[in-house]
PDB file of C-alpha atoms in Angstrom:
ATOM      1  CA  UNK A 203      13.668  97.648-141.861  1.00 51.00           C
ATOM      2  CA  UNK A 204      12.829 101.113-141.838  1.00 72.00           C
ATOM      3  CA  UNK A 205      16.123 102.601-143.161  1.00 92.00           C
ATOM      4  CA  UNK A 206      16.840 103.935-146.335  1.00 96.00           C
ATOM      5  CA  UNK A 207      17.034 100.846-148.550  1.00 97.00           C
ATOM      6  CA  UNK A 208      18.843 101.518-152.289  1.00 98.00           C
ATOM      7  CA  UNK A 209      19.131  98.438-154.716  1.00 97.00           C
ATOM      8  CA  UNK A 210      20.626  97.086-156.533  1.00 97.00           C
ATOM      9  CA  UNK A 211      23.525  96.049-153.772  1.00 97.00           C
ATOM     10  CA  UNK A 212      26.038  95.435-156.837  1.00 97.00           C
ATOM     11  CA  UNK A 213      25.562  96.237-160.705  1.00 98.00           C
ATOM     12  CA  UNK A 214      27.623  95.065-163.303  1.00 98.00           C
ATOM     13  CA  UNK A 215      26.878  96.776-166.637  1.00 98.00           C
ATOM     14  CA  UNK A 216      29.148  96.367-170.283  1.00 98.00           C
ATOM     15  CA  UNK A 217      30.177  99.792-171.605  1.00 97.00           C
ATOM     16  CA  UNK A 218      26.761 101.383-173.408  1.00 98.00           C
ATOM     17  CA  UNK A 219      24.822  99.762-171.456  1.00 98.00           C
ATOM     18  CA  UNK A 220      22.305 101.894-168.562  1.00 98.00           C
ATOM     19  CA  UNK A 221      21.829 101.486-164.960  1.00 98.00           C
ATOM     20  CA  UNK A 222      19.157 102.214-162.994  1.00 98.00           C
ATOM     21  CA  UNK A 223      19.989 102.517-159.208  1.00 98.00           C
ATOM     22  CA  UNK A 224      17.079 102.687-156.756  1.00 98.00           C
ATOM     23  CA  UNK A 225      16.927 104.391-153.395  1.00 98.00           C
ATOM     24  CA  UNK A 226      13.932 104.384-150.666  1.00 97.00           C
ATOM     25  CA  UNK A 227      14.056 107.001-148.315  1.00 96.00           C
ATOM     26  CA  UNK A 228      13.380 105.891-145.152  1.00 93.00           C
ATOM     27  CA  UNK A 229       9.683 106.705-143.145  1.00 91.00           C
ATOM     28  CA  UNK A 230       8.903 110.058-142.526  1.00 88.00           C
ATOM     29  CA  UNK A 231      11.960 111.583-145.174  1.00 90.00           C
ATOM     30  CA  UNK A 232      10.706 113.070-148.121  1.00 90.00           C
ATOM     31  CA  UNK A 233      14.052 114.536-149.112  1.00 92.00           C
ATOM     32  CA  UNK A 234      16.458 112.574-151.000  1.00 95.00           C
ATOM     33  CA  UNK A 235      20.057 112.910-152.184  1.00 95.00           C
ATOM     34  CA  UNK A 236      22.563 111.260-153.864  1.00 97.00           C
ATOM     35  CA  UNK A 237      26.186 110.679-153.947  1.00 96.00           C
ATOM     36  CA  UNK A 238      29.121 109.412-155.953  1.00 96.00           C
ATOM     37  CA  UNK A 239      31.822 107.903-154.105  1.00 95.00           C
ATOM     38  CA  UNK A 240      35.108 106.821-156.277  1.00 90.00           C
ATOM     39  CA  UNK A 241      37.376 104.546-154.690  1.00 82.00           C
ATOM     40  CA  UNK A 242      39.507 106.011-151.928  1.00 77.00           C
ATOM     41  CA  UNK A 243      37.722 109.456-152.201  1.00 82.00           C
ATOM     42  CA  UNK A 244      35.219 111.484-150.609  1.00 85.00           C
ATOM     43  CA  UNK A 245      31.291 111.969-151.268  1.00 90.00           C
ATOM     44  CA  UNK A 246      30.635 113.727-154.067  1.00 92.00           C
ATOM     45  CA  UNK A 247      27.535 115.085-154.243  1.00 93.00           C
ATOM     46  CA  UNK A 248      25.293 114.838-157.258  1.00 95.00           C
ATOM     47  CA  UNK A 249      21.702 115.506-156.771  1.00 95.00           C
ATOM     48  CA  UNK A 250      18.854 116.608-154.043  1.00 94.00           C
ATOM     49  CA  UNK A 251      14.952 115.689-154.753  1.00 94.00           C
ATOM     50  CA  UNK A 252      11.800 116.302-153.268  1.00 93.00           C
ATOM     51  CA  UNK A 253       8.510 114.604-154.448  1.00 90.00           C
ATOM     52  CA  UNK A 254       8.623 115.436-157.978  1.00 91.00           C
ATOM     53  CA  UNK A 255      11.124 118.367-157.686  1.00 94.00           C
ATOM     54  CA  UNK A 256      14.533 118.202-158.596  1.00 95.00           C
ATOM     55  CA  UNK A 257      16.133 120.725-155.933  1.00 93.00           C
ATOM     56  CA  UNK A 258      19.468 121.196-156.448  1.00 92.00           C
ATOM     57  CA  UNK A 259      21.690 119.580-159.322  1.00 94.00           C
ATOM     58  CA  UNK A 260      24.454 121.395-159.020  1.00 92.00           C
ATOM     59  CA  UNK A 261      26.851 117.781-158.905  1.00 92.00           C
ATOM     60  CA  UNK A 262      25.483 116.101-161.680  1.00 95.00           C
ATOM     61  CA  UNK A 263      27.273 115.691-164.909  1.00 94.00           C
ATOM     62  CA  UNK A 264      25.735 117.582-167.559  1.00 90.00           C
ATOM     63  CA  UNK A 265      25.205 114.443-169.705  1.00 95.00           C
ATOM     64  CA  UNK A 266      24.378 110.816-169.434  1.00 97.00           C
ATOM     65  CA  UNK A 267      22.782 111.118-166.165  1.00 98.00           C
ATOM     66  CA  UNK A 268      19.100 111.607-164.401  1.00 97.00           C
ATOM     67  CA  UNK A 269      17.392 111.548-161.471  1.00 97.00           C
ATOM     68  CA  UNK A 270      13.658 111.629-160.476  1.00 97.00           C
ATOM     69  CA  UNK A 271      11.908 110.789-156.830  1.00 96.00           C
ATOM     70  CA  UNK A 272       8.235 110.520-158.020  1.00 94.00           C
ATOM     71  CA  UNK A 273       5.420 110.757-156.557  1.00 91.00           C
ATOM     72  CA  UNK A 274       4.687 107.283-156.049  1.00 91.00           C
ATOM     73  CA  UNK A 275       7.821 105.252-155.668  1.00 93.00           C
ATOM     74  CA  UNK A 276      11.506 105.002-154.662  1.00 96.00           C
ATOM     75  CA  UNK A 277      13.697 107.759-156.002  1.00 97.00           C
ATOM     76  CA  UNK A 278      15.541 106.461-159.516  1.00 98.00           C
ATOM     77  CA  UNK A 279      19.068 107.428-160.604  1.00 98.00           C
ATOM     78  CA  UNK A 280      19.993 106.396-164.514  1.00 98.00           C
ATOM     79  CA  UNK A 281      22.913 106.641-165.952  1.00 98.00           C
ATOM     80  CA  UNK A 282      22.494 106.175-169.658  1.00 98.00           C
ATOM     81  CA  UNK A 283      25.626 104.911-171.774  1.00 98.00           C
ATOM     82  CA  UNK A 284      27.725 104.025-168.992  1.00 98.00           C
ATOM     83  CA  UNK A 285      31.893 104.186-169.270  1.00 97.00           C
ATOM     84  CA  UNK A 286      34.383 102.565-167.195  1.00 95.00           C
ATOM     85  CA  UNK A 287      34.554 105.993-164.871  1.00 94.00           C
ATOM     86  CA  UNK A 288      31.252 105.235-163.963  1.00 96.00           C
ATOM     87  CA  UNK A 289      31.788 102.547-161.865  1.00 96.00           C
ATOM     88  CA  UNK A 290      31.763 103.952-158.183  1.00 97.00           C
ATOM     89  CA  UNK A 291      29.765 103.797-154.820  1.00 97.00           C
ATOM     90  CA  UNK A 292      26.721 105.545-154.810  1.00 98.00           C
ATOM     91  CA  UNK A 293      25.018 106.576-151.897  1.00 97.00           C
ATOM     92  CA  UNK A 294      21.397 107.932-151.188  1.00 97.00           C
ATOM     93  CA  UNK A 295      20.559 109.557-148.464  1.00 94.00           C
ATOM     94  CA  UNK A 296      17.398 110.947-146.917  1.00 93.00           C
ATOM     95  CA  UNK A 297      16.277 113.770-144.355  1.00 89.00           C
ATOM     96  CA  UNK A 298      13.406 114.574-142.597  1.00 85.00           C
ATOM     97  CA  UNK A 299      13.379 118.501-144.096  1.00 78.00           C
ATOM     98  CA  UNK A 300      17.045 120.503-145.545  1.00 71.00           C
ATOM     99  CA  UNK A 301      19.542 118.921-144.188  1.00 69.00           C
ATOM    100  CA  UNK A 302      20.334 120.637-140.938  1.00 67.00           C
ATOM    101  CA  UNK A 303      21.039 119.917-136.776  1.00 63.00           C
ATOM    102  CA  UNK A 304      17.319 118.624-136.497  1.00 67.00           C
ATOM    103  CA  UNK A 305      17.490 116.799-139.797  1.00 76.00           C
ATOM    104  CA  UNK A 306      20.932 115.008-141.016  1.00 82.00           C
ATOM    105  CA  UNK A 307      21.288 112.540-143.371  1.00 88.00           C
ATOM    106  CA  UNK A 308      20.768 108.946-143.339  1.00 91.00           C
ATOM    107  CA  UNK A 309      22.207 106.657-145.666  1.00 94.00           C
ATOM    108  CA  UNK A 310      21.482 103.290-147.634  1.00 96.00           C
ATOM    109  CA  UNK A 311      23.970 100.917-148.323  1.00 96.00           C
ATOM    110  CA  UNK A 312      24.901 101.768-150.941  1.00 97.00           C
ATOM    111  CA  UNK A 313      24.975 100.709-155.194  1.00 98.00           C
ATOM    112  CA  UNK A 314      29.025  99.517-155.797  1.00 97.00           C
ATOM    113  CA  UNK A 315      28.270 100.031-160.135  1.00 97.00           C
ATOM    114  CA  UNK A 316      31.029  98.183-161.864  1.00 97.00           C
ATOM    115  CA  UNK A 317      31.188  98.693-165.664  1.00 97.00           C
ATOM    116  CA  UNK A 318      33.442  96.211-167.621  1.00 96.00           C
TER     117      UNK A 318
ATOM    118  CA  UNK B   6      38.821 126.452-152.370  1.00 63.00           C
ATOM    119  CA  UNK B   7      36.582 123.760-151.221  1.00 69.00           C
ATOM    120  CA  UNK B   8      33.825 124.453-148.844  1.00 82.00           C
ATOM    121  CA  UNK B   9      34.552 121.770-146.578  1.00 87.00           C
ATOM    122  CA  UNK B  10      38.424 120.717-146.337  1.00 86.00           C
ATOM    123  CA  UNK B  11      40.240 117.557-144.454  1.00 88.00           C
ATOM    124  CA  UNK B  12      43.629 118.372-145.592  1.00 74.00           C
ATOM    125  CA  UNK B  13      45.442 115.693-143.235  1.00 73.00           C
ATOM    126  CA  UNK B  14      46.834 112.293-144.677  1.00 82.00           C
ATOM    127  CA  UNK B  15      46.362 108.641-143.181  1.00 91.00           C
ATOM    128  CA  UNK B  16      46.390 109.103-139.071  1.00 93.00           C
ATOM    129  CA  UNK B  17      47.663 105.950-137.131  1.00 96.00           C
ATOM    130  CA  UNK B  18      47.571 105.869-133.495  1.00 96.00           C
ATOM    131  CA  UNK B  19      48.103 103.487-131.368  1.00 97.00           C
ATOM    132  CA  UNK B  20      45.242 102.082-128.666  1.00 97.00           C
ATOM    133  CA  UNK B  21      44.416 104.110-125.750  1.00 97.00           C
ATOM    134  CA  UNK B  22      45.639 107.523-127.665  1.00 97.00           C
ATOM    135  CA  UNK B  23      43.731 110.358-128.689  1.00 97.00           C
ATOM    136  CA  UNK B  24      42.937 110.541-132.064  1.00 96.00           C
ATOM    137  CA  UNK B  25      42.454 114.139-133.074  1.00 95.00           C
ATOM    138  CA  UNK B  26      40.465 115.056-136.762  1.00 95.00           C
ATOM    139  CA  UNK B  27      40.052 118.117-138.351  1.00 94.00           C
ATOM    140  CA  UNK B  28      38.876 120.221-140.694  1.00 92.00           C
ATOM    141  CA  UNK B  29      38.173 123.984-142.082  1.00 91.00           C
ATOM    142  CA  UNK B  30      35.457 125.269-144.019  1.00 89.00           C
ATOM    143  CA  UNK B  31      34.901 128.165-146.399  1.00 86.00           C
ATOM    144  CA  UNK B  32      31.484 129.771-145.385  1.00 80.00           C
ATOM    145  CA  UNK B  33      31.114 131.685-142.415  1.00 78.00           C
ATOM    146  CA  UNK B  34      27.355 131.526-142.473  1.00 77.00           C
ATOM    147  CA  UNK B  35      27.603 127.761-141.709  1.00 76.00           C
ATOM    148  CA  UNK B  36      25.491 127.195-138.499  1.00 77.00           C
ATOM    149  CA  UNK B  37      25.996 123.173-137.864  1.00 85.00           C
ATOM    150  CA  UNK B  38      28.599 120.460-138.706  1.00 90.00           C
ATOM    151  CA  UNK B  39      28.494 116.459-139.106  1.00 91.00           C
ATOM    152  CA  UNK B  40      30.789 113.967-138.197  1.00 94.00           C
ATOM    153  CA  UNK B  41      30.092 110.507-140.345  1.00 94.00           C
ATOM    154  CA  UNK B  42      32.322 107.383-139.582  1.00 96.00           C
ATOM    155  CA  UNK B  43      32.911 105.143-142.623  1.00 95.00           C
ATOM    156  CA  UNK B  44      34.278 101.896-141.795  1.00 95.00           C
ATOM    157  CA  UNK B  45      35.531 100.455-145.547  1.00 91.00           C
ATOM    158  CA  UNK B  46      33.053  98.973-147.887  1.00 90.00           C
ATOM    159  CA  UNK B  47      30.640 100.498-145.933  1.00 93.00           C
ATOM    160  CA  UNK B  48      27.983 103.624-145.788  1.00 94.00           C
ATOM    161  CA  UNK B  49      28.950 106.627-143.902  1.00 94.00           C
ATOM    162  CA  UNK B  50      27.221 106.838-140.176  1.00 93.00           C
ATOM    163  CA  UNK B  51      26.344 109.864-137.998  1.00 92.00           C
ATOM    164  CA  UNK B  52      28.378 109.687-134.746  1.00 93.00           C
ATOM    165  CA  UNK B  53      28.121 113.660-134.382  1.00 91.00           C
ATOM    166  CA  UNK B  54      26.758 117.214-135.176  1.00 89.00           C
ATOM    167  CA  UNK B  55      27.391 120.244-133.462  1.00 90.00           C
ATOM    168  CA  UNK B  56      26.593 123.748-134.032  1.00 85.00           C
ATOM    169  CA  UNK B  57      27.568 126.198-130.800  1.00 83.00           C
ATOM    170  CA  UNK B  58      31.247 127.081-130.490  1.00 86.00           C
ATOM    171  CA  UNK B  59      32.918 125.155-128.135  1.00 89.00           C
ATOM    172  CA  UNK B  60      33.284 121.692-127.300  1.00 92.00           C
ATOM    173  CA  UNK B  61      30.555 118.623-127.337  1.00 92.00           C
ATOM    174  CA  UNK B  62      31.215 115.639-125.575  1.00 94.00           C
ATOM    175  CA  UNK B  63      29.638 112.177-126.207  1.00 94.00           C
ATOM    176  CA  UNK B  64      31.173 109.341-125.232  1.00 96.00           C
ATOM    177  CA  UNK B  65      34.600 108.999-126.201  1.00 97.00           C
ATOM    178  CA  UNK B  66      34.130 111.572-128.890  1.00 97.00           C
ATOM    179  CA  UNK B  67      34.538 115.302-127.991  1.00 96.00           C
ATOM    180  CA  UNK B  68      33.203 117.591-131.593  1.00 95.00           C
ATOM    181  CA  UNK B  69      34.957 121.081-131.112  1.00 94.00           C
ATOM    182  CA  UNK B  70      34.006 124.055-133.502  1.00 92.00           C
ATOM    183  CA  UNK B  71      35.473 127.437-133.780  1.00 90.00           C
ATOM    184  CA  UNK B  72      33.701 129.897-135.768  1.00 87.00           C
ATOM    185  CA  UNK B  73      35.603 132.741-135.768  1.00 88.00           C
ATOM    186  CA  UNK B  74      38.670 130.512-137.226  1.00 89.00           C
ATOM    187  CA  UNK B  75      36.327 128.296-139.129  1.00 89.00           C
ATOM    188  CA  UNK B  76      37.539 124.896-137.719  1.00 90.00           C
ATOM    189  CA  UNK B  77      35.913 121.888-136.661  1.00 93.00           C
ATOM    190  CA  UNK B  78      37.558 118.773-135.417  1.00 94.00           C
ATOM    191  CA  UNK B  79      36.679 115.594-133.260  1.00 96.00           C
ATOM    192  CA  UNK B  80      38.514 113.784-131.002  1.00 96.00           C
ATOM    193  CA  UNK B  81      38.323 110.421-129.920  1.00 97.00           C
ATOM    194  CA  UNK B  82      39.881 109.241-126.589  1.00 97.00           C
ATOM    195  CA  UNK B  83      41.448 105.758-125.279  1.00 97.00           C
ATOM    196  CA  UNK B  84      41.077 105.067-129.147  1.00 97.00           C
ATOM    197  CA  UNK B  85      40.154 101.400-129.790  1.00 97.00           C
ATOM    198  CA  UNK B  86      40.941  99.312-132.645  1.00 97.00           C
ATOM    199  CA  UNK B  87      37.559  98.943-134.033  1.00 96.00           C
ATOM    200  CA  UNK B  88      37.731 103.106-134.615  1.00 97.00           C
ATOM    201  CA  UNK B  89      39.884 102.350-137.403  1.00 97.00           C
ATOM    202  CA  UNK B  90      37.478 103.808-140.314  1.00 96.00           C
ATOM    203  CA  UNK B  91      37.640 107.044-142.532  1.00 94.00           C
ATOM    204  CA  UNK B  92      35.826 109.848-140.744  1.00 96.00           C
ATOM    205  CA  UNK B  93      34.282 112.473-143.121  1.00 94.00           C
ATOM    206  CA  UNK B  94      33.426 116.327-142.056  1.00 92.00           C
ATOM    207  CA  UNK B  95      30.298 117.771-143.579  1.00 90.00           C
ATOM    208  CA  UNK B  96      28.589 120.915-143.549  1.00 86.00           C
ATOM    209  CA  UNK B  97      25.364 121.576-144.571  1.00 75.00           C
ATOM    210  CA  UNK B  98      24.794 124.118-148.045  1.00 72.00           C
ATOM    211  CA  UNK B  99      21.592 125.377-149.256  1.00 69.00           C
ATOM    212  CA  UNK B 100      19.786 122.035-147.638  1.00 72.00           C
ATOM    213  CA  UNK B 101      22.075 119.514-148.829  1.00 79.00           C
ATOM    214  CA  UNK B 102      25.186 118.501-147.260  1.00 83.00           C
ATOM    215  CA  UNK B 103      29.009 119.343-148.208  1.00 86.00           C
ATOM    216  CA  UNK B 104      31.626 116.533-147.384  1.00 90.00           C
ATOM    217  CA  UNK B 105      35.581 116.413-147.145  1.00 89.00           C
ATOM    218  CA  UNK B 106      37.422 114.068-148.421  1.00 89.00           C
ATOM    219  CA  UNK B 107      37.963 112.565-145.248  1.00 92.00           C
ATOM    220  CA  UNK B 108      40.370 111.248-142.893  1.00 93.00           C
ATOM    221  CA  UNK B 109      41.523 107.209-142.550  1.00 94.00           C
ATOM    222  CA  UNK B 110      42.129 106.394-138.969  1.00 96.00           C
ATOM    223  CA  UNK B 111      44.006 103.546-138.015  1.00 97.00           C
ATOM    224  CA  UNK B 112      44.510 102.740-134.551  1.00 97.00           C
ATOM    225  CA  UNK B 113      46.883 100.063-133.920  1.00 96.00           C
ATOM    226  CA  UNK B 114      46.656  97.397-131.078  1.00 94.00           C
TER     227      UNK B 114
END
């Protein structure tokens, strides 16, 4: 399968506990975002990589969470200390270059995070 | 104000209707707009993009943009059940994409 592949499918953490959701972009992409997706709402977006670059952070909340896309290795999203309003959807996606008419997104399937 | 907006509630048509989406957006310099379909539980899919004014036709799916009043919508025609899904605008930003909040379809048989 040459899609973008993100796992885990489902993650149950307890409250305090961290989760580390990880997203393969698929062949070819070497841009990578990712996005929060509460129930009955919209994409939110949180972060865009590059190899080794964070690009654009601008959705992230300012504590608690990190992302990386090293060189070597599926992109990693942790969420340290997780809370019930936490648990969401959340989606990677990658691109060929900026997302753009010769270059939209493609998406995994998706992490469904469910803290108890 | 949101750079992307889908300001219309729950749409239910019934099969063989057009279904008609929209939505506005905020920055004139926007060149090109998505389309994703999200059928529930699922990941969003591309179905469209489109980036000239006017009208693009694929399909059953007709993408219209108008720049001047900053408004894109899609249209699907002889609307089937298995459209029923949310579809979500987006718009790219500084190399990432912007979505709305997007709109549930439900086309009843």
């Amino acid at each position: 399968n040459a899609g973008v592949m993100q796992n885990p499918r489902h993650l149950v953490r307890r409250r305090g506990q961290e989760a580390r959701l990880r997203c393969s972009p698929m062949k070819g992409h070497s841009h990578v975002y990712w996005y929060r997706q509460l129930p009955e709402e919209g994409l939110k977006f949180m972060v865009y990589l590059q190899k080794e670059n964070i690009i654009d952070e601008s959705g992230m909340p300012k504590e608690r969470f990190s992302a990386e896309f090293p060189k070597e290795g599926p992109s990693i999203l942790r969420i340290q200390q997780v809370v019930r309003g936490d648990s969401a959807a959340y989606f990677c996606a990658s691109s060929r270059e900026g997302t753009g008419i010769n270059s939209p997104l493609h998406f995994g399937n998706g992490t469904r995070l469910t803290v108890t | 104000q949101k750079e992307v907006e889908q300001n219309s509630g729950p749409l239910s048509v019934p099969e063989g209707a057009i279904a008609s989406l929209n939505c506005t957006y905020s920055d004139r310099g926007s060149q090109s707009f998505f389309w994703y379909r999200q059928y529930s539980g699922k990941s969003p899919e591309l179905i469209m993009f489109i980036y000239s004014n006017g009208d693009k036709e694929d399909g059953r799916f007709t993408a219209q943009l108008n720049k001047a009043s900053q408004y894109v919508s899609l249209l699907i025609r002889d609307s089937q059940p298995s459209d029923s899904a949310t579809y979500l605008c987006a718009g790219p930003n500084a190399g990432k994409s912007t979505f709305g909040d997007g709109t549930t379809l439900t086309v009843k048989p």
